[in-house]
Amino acid sequence: MDKVYRELTAKLTNLEQPRTQREYEDSFTFKMFLFEFINMYSSLIYIAFFKGRFFGHPGQAFTLFGFRQDQCELGGCLFEVCVQLAIIMVGKQILNNISELSWAEIMNWWKRWWRTRDGPKDRVATTRWEIDYNLLECDRMALFDEYLEMVIQFGFVTLFVAAFPLAPLFALLNNIVEIRLDAYKYVTQLRRPLSARVPNIGAWQAILKGLSVFAVISNAFMIAYTSDFIPRLVYIFVTSKNRTLDGYIDNSLSLFNTSDFSDEVRPEEPMLGNLTVTFCRYQDYRNPPNHTDPYQLNMKYWHIFAARLSFVVVFEHLVFFITSILAYMIPDIPKSVQQKIMRKRHLAREALYKTEAEEARTVLETTEESLTGEGDSTILPC
């Protein structure tokens, strides 16, 4: 799919007809990241924020196009996100490193075989330029792929860190290993790439800032709505008499009368051993069957909903406030470096002024000599 995304991104960017190369690269980067964002994060976003949210209740389950929506396992949606993220941060990163290095090795072996298939087998490149020329050519999008890989990893680490707190550790270990693998690949398997000076990392800076902001919102909603953190706090400080979690499970379950099942979903044998199952429990905050408004959301649900929303607002404002203070206290450019940059600009400006002054003095002296008739003058005396 990466090749499809890249071709589609290139065509869309060409249709825009950017004026400069910088605008073209920024537009291409944003579009490519958008495709990768949807491809990489859509499953985790679905599990964390949408799976099982619109289930309804056992007697009236929500369906979409005739299909019943799936629910999370007994461990909760947060556990499923944790498992998915663990597989990505451990297994997928190892496979990516192996495939990235082995691909260069295989391609170089194929080039050596193809070059010597009809010629003498004992011909060995001896000079440095021959050895480098026979290596795999460095793709012009190689650096873009490295940036994309790191930004996608940054998204996995920050967007869902509340579900898998060990993600930053595995990302660090992966990057330590990948630094050495990339060094080996660029030194021994690829031709030396052409270097180019750039003022900054371009569109990636804006993407990283956007991911950082979105990560705060994502983790706030994940803690508040995906986990049981807020319902447990509400139970401890509002419902429980002894400020403990005793009875929390019973409080979080609602009652359902099995006779209210529709014919499509009614169990064929509502028996548990020799007993007939009349009532069952399910995880939700709804009114019991004998209520005047059965199976509707009760006040406990709305209390927890208000607590969750309050937590999201407080969490976001607190994190953004702390990050603003840190950004103010820690400048992007250290003061010593900034002073050196200013001194360099000042010296360059002085050198420019001195050069312009010398040129102006030379022109003035030449003009005066011409007017007074001294030196080689093209003006004849009157």
PDB file of C-alpha atoms in Angstrom, residues 99-230:
ATOM      1  CA  SER A  99      13.547  -6.416   6.216  1.00  0.00           C
ATOM      2  CA  GLU A 100      15.180  -3.002   5.743  1.00  0.00           C
ATOM      3  CA  LEU A 101      18.684  -4.409   6.120  1.00  0.00           C
ATOM      4  CA  SER A 102      18.097  -7.699   4.317  1.00  0.00           C
ATOM      5  CA  TRP A 103      16.588  -5.911   1.299  1.00  0.00           C
ATOM      6  CA  ALA A 104      19.811  -3.967   0.717  1.00  0.00           C
ATOM      7  CA  GLU A 105      21.883  -7.132   1.194  1.00  0.00           C
ATOM      8  CA  ILE A 106      19.748  -9.096  -1.276  1.00  0.00           C
ATOM      9  CA  MET A 107      19.783  -6.335  -3.899  1.00  0.00           C
ATOM     10  CA  ASN A 108      23.573  -5.994  -3.709  1.00  0.00           C
ATOM     11  CA  TRP A 109      23.970  -9.746  -4.025  1.00  0.00           C
ATOM     12  CA  TRP A 110      21.680  -9.704  -7.067  1.00  0.00           C
ATOM     13  CA  LYS A 111      23.697  -6.895  -8.658  1.00  0.00           C
ATOM     14  CA  ARG A 112      26.952  -8.799  -8.140  1.00  0.00           C
ATOM     15  CA  TRP A 113      25.484 -11.944  -9.644  1.00  0.00           C
ATOM     16  CA  TRP A 114      23.957 -10.092 -12.590  1.00  0.00           C
ATOM     17  CA  ARG A 115      27.222  -8.256 -13.312  1.00  0.00           C
ATOM     18  CA  THR A 116      29.324 -11.429 -13.353  1.00  0.00           C
ATOM     19  CA  ARG A 117      26.866 -13.881 -14.877  1.00  0.00           C
ATOM     20  CA  ASP A 118      28.492 -13.742 -18.360  1.00  0.00           C
ATOM     21  CA  GLY A 119      31.933 -12.425 -17.498  1.00  0.00           C
ATOM     22  CA  PRO A 120      34.898 -13.841 -15.618  1.00  0.00           C
ATOM     23  CA  LYS A 121      34.081 -14.905 -12.109  1.00  0.00           C
ATOM     24  CA  ASP A 122      37.426 -13.803 -10.688  1.00  0.00           C
ATOM     25  CA  ARG A 123      36.973 -10.086 -11.484  1.00  0.00           C
ATOM     26  CA  VAL A 124      36.957  -8.232  -8.189  1.00  0.00           C
ATOM     27  CA  ALA A 125      36.659  -4.471  -7.768  1.00  0.00           C
ATOM     28  CA  THR A 126      39.802  -3.140  -6.145  1.00  0.00           C
ATOM     29  CA  THR A 127      39.562   0.652  -6.164  1.00  0.00           C
ATOM     30  CA  ARG A 128      37.350   2.570  -3.797  1.00  0.00           C
ATOM     31  CA  TRP A 129      35.248   4.132  -6.512  1.00  0.00           C
ATOM     32  CA  GLU A 130      34.601   0.740  -8.109  1.00  0.00           C
ATOM     33  CA  ILE A 131      33.468  -0.720  -4.813  1.00  0.00           C
ATOM     34  CA  ASP A 132      31.188   2.254  -4.137  1.00  0.00           C
ATOM     35  CA  TYR A 133      29.785   2.254  -7.653  1.00  0.00           C
ATOM     36  CA  ASN A 134      28.837  -1.404  -7.403  1.00  0.00           C
ATOM     37  CA  LEU A 135      26.772  -0.752  -4.280  1.00  0.00           C
ATOM     38  CA  LEU A 136      23.040  -0.136  -4.296  1.00  0.00           C
ATOM     39  CA  GLU A 137      22.111   3.385  -5.336  1.00  0.00           C
ATOM     40  CA  CYS A 138      20.648   5.489  -2.536  1.00  0.00           C
ATOM     41  CA  ASP A 139      17.055   6.353  -3.321  1.00  0.00           C
ATOM     42  CA  ARG A 140      16.265  10.057  -3.369  1.00  0.00           C
ATOM     43  CA  MET A 141      13.318   9.319  -1.054  1.00  0.00           C
ATOM     44  CA  ALA A 142      15.463   7.433   1.462  1.00  0.00           C
ATOM     45  CA  LEU A 143      15.660  10.327   3.906  1.00  0.00           C
ATOM     46  CA  PHE A 144      11.934  10.945   3.528  1.00  0.00           C
ATOM     47  CA  ASP A 145      11.252   7.314   4.436  1.00  0.00           C
ATOM     48  CA  GLU A 146      13.456   7.608   7.524  1.00  0.00           C
ATOM     49  CA  TYR A 147      11.600  10.715   8.663  1.00  0.00           C
ATOM     50  CA  LEU A 148       8.243   9.083   7.989  1.00  0.00           C
ATOM     51  CA  GLU A 149       9.214   6.005   9.984  1.00  0.00           C
ATOM     52  CA  MET A 150      10.301   8.080  12.983  1.00  0.00           C
ATOM     53  CA  VAL A 151       7.211  10.296  12.896  1.00  0.00           C
ATOM     54  CA  ILE A 152       4.900   7.274  12.709  1.00  0.00           C
ATOM     55  CA  GLN A 153       6.748   5.765  15.661  1.00  0.00           C
ATOM     56  CA  PHE A 154       6.412   9.061  17.537  1.00  0.00           C
ATOM     57  CA  GLY A 155       2.672   8.894  16.933  1.00  0.00           C
ATOM     58  CA  PHE A 156       2.416   5.365  18.327  1.00  0.00           C
ATOM     59  CA  VAL A 157       4.409   6.386  21.399  1.00  0.00           C
ATOM     60  CA  THR A 158       2.463   9.559  22.185  1.00  0.00           C
ATOM     61  CA  LEU A 159      -1.088   8.964  20.970  1.00  0.00           C
ATOM     62  CA  PHE A 160      -1.676   5.721  22.877  1.00  0.00           C
ATOM     63  CA  VAL A 161       0.883   5.834  25.672  1.00  0.00           C
ATOM     64  CA  ALA A 162      -1.893   5.700  28.280  1.00  0.00           C
ATOM     65  CA  ALA A 163      -2.747   2.185  27.097  1.00  0.00           C
ATOM     66  CA  PHE A 164       0.849   0.930  26.846  1.00  0.00           C
ATOM     67  CA  PRO A 165       3.246   2.940  29.057  1.00  0.00           C
ATOM     68  CA  LEU A 166       6.211   0.781  27.974  1.00  0.00           C
ATOM     69  CA  ALA A 167       5.938   2.047  24.389  1.00  0.00           C
ATOM     70  CA  PRO A 168       8.589   4.795  24.868  1.00  0.00           C
ATOM     71  CA  LEU A 169      11.036   2.227  26.263  1.00  0.00           C
ATOM     72  CA  PHE A 170      10.634  -0.104  23.296  1.00  0.00           C
ATOM     73  CA  ALA A 171      10.893   2.866  20.931  1.00  0.00           C
ATOM     74  CA  LEU A 172      14.171   3.889  22.587  1.00  0.00           C
ATOM     75  CA  LEU A 173      15.603   0.376  22.330  1.00  0.00           C
ATOM     76  CA  ASN A 174      14.521   0.145  18.703  1.00  0.00           C
ATOM     77  CA  ASN A 175      16.127   3.484  17.839  1.00  0.00           C
ATOM     78  CA  ILE A 176      19.406   2.528  19.510  1.00  0.00           C
ATOM     79  CA  VAL A 177      19.550  -0.619  17.388  1.00  0.00           C
ATOM     80  CA  GLU A 178      18.349   1.122  14.241  1.00  0.00           C
ATOM     81  CA  ILE A 179      21.066   3.787  14.480  1.00  0.00           C
ATOM     82  CA  ARG A 180      23.710   1.084  14.162  1.00  0.00           C
ATOM     83  CA  LEU A 181      21.803  -0.779  11.455  1.00  0.00           C
ATOM     84  CA  ASP A 182      21.371   2.394   9.402  1.00  0.00           C
ATOM     85  CA  ALA A 183      25.041   3.227   9.860  1.00  0.00           C
ATOM     86  CA  TYR A 184      25.998  -0.228   8.599  1.00  0.00           C
ATOM     87  CA  LYS A 185      23.564   0.046   5.700  1.00  0.00           C
ATOM     88  CA  TYR A 186      24.701   3.492   4.545  1.00  0.00           C
ATOM     89  CA  VAL A 187      28.400   2.669   4.900  1.00  0.00           C
ATOM     90  CA  THR A 188      28.534  -0.832   3.434  1.00  0.00           C
ATOM     91  CA  GLN A 189      25.410  -1.353   1.330  1.00  0.00           C
ATOM     92  CA  LEU A 190      24.555   1.993  -0.290  1.00  0.00           C
ATOM     93  CA  ARG A 191      26.392   4.506  -2.402  1.00  0.00           C
ATOM     94  CA  ARG A 192      27.289   7.711  -0.669  1.00  0.00           C
ATOM     95  CA  PRO A 193      24.222   9.986  -0.867  1.00  0.00           C
ATOM     96  CA  LEU A 194      24.471  13.585  -1.980  1.00  0.00           C
ATOM     97  CA  SER A 195      24.221  16.055   0.867  1.00  0.00           C
ATOM     98  CA  ALA A 196      22.216  19.269   0.822  1.00  0.00           C
ATOM     99  CA  ARG A 197      21.978  22.088   3.343  1.00  0.00           C
ATOM    100  CA  VAL A 198      18.501  22.955   4.574  1.00  0.00           C
ATOM    101  CA  PRO A 199      17.391  25.489   7.205  1.00  0.00           C
ATOM    102  CA  ASN A 200      15.117  23.059   9.100  1.00  0.00           C
ATOM    103  CA  ILE A 201      13.210  19.791   8.796  1.00  0.00           C
ATOM    104  CA  GLY A 202      10.426  21.426   6.812  1.00  0.00           C
ATOM    105  CA  ALA A 203       6.863  20.167   7.116  1.00  0.00           C
ATOM    106  CA  TRP A 204       7.848  17.503   9.638  1.00  0.00           C
ATOM    107  CA  GLN A 205       8.099  20.169  12.347  1.00  0.00           C
ATOM    108  CA  ALA A 206       4.442  21.138  11.935  1.00  0.00           C
ATOM    109  CA  ILE A 207       3.425  17.467  11.814  1.00  0.00           C
ATOM    110  CA  LEU A 208       5.251  16.714  15.065  1.00  0.00           C
ATOM    111  CA  LYS A 209       3.621  19.692  16.771  1.00  0.00           C
ATOM    112  CA  GLY A 210       0.211  18.592  15.542  1.00  0.00           C
ATOM    113  CA  LEU A 211       0.801  15.053  16.803  1.00  0.00           C
ATOM    114  CA  SER A 212       1.831  16.419  20.201  1.00  0.00           C
ATOM    115  CA  VAL A 213      -1.386  18.402  20.549  1.00  0.00           C
ATOM    116  CA  PHE A 214      -3.518  15.526  19.310  1.00  0.00           C
ATOM    117  CA  ALA A 215      -1.726  13.158  21.702  1.00  0.00           C
ATOM    118  CA  VAL A 216      -2.849  15.195  24.717  1.00  0.00           C
ATOM    119  CA  ILE A 217      -6.465  15.035  23.562  1.00  0.00           C
ATOM    120  CA  SER A 218      -6.205  11.342  22.683  1.00  0.00           C
ATOM    121  CA  ASN A 219      -4.765  10.313  26.036  1.00  0.00           C
ATOM    122  CA  ALA A 220      -7.257  12.463  27.929  1.00  0.00           C
ATOM    123  CA  PHE A 221     -10.210  10.754  26.247  1.00  0.00           C
ATOM    124  CA  MET A 222      -8.564   7.351  26.570  1.00  0.00           C
ATOM    125  CA  ILE A 223      -8.120   7.728  30.325  1.00  0.00           C
ATOM    126  CA  ALA A 224     -11.583   9.202  30.779  1.00  0.00           C
ATOM    127  CA  TYR A 225     -13.725   7.105  28.429  1.00  0.00           C
ATOM    128  CA  THR A 226     -11.801   3.957  27.497  1.00  0.00           C
ATOM    129  CA  SER A 227     -10.491   3.008  30.925  1.00  0.00           C
ATOM    130  CA  ASP A 228     -12.404   2.514  34.181  1.00  0.00           C
ATOM    131  CA  PHE A 229     -10.397   5.194  35.967  1.00  0.00           C
ATOM    132  CA  ILE A 230     -13.208   7.759  36.246  1.00  0.00           C
TER     133      ILE A 230
END
